[in-house]
XYZ file of C-alpha atoms in Angstrom:
189
model
C -31.114 24.682 11.863
C -28.475 22.749 13.378
C -28.436 19.982 10.971
C -28.052 22.375 8.285
C -25.035 23.811 10.082
C -23.724 20.296 10.347
C -24.050 19.565 6.612
C -22.822 23.051 5.636
C -19.601 21.911 7.553
C -19.222 18.736 5.886
C -19.757 20.163 2.620
C -17.189 23.137 3.293
C -14.508 20.423 4.270
C -14.925 18.547 1.106
C -15.057 21.710 -0.689
C -11.626 22.927 0.939
C -9.702 19.614 0.617
C -11.299 18.264 -2.255
C -9.983 15.266 -4.289
C -9.986 15.232 -7.969
C -12.412 12.678 -9.549
C -9.751 11.491 -11.756
C -7.369 10.556 -8.683
C -10.323 8.942 -6.737
C -9.587 5.585 -8.487
C -7.235 3.876 -6.179
C -4.586 1.466 -7.388
C -5.704 -1.445 -4.647
C -7.799 -2.708 -7.336
C -11.582 -2.767 -8.911
C -14.014 -0.103 -7.340
C -17.386 -0.311 -6.150
C -20.322 1.004 -8.047
C -22.818 3.286 -6.349
C -25.539 0.571 -6.756
C -23.609 -1.918 -4.690
C -22.729 0.624 -2.084
C -26.557 1.373 -1.675
C -27.495 -2.285 -1.784
C -24.910 -3.120 1.106
C -25.535 -0.060 3.128
C -29.209 -0.704 3.036
C -28.700 -4.416 4.200
C -26.522 -3.037 7.111
C -28.310 0.066 8.277
C -31.886 -1.344 7.870
C -34.692 1.349 7.389
C -32.710 4.456 6.545
C -31.999 3.401 2.848
C -33.746 6.437 1.278
C -31.305 8.836 2.979
C -28.274 6.456 2.808
C -28.807 6.383 -1.037
C -28.708 10.394 -1.232
C -25.452 10.761 0.895
C -23.682 7.852 -1.221
C -24.672 9.825 -4.406
C -23.222 12.756 -3.032
C -20.144 11.277 -2.325
C -19.741 9.307 -5.431
C -20.623 12.544 -7.451
C -17.768 14.567 -5.662
C -15.025 11.575 -5.011
C -15.837 9.204 -7.748
C -16.052 5.443 -7.007
C -14.408 3.933 -3.970
C -11.958 1.145 -3.828
C -13.353 -0.089 -0.503
C -15.415 0.742 2.150
C -15.625 -0.294 5.968
C -18.634 -1.526 7.756
C -18.791 -1.090 11.808
C -19.827 0.090 14.616
C -18.611 3.069 16.988
C -19.556 5.406 20.117
C -18.758 8.679 21.073
C -19.099 11.326 23.462
C -17.981 15.038 24.065
C -18.482 17.831 26.574
C -16.179 20.155 24.523
C -13.544 17.826 24.268
C -14.591 14.379 23.354
C -13.598 10.723 21.978
C -15.129 8.394 19.713
C -14.246 4.533 19.566
C -15.159 1.960 16.862
C -14.428 -1.344 15.153
C -15.487 -2.628 11.977
C -14.341 -4.569 8.588
C -12.721 -3.158 5.542
C -14.013 -4.633 2.287
C -11.519 -4.354 -0.857
C -11.924 -6.403 -4.004
C -8.510 -7.416 -4.237
C -7.159 -7.776 -0.703
C -10.467 -9.196 0.947
C -11.742 -8.499 4.410
C -9.659 -6.718 7.084
C -10.681 -6.137 10.737
C -9.864 -2.294 11.544
C -10.143 -0.350 14.706
C -10.475 3.407 15.282
C -10.513 5.915 17.970
C -9.803 9.589 18.122
C -10.084 12.830 20.048
C -12.236 16.202 19.107
C -12.307 19.224 20.398
C -15.408 22.221 19.862
C -18.590 22.960 20.725
C -19.836 19.604 21.241
C -22.133 17.946 23.675
C -23.788 14.691 24.271
C -23.063 11.000 23.373
C -24.049 8.518 20.388
C -23.851 5.246 19.345
C -23.702 4.435 15.414
C -23.760 2.076 12.539
C -20.931 3.223 10.349
C -20.316 2.758 6.788
C -16.885 4.545 5.531
C -16.231 5.045 1.968
C -12.421 4.665 0.892
C -10.760 6.643 -1.943
C -7.472 6.165 -3.115
C -5.999 3.338 -1.094
C -3.528 1.946 -2.801
C -2.233 -0.525 0.112
C -4.028 -1.899 3.002
C -1.313 -0.412 5.075
C -2.223 2.984 4.283
C -5.438 2.899 6.163
C -3.386 2.855 9.340
C -3.125 6.209 10.569
C -4.583 9.358 11.427
C -7.561 10.871 9.358
C -8.356 14.482 10.217
C -11.704 16.451 9.639
C -14.507 18.360 10.767
C -17.836 16.829 12.425
C -21.140 18.296 12.918
C -24.207 16.636 14.965
C -27.703 17.631 15.571
C -30.314 15.029 17.004
C -31.968 14.107 20.172
C -32.888 10.531 19.510
C -31.324 9.612 16.101
C -29.985 10.729 12.973
C -27.959 10.133 9.521
C -24.825 11.933 8.687
C -21.991 12.287 6.669
C -18.515 13.793 6.883
C -14.996 13.727 5.116
C -11.816 13.061 6.766
C -8.251 12.815 5.089
C -4.881 11.606 5.350
C -2.577 12.502 2.291
C -4.521 11.769 -0.496
C -6.487 9.066 0.809
C -10.154 10.201 1.806
C -12.787 8.308 3.868
C -16.397 9.560 4.021
C -18.141 8.155 7.169
C -21.674 7.825 7.000
C -23.228 7.148 10.328
C -26.778 6.357 11.394
C -26.682 6.854 15.291
C -28.871 6.960 18.381
C -28.254 9.233 21.150
C -28.558 13.108 22.063
C -25.510 15.161 20.463
C -25.577 18.996 19.291
C -22.543 20.742 17.956
C -19.675 20.582 15.715
C -16.109 19.773 16.337
C -12.629 19.407 14.986
C -10.637 15.844 15.455
C -9.375 12.946 13.790
C -9.785 9.208 13.698
C -6.562 6.970 14.354
C -7.216 3.539 12.514
C -5.486 0.415 14.106
C -4.817 -3.251 13.764
C -5.605 -3.887 17.498
C -8.169 -1.979 19.825
C -7.034 0.594 22.231
C -8.271 3.011 24.780
C -5.848 5.657 23.940
C -7.625 8.116 21.561
C -4.295 9.563 20.588
């Protein structure tokens, strides 16, 4: 029941803040095909390849082909108010590999903690500097041992679709943002 609720929240966020597929092709350069993303994600996540493929397919059907992606790890926890911290690498065809860090607060009916491997699909990125900022969205979680989930977060016309495969115990939904930076920091704001 809670998994469905979390999925409905993610879909509602995507519906309320859609990006037309015509604008999904960013000007940073070449895009990544769905097959390339599934192969990269499968190698990164391991055994959750079938669920990952369906989440990537859903994202590509709604937003088009991304012009970048981030592979990394993050951890978060909440007792109604929470925080998430992570680090990874942004991959683009033209600008190469760029290290990124993210952190952010959340507020809502959300209890528990989790650690995740994350693949974030990046849409409409025209310059690397545009990744550094706050991306707001709604997140939902419902798992006891582990799970796979997708959310949508936005900043202006740039859309990020975090896909996480996590372990931990987490239940609920929240509203928050992730702030992407060049250096790690403990301040989630």
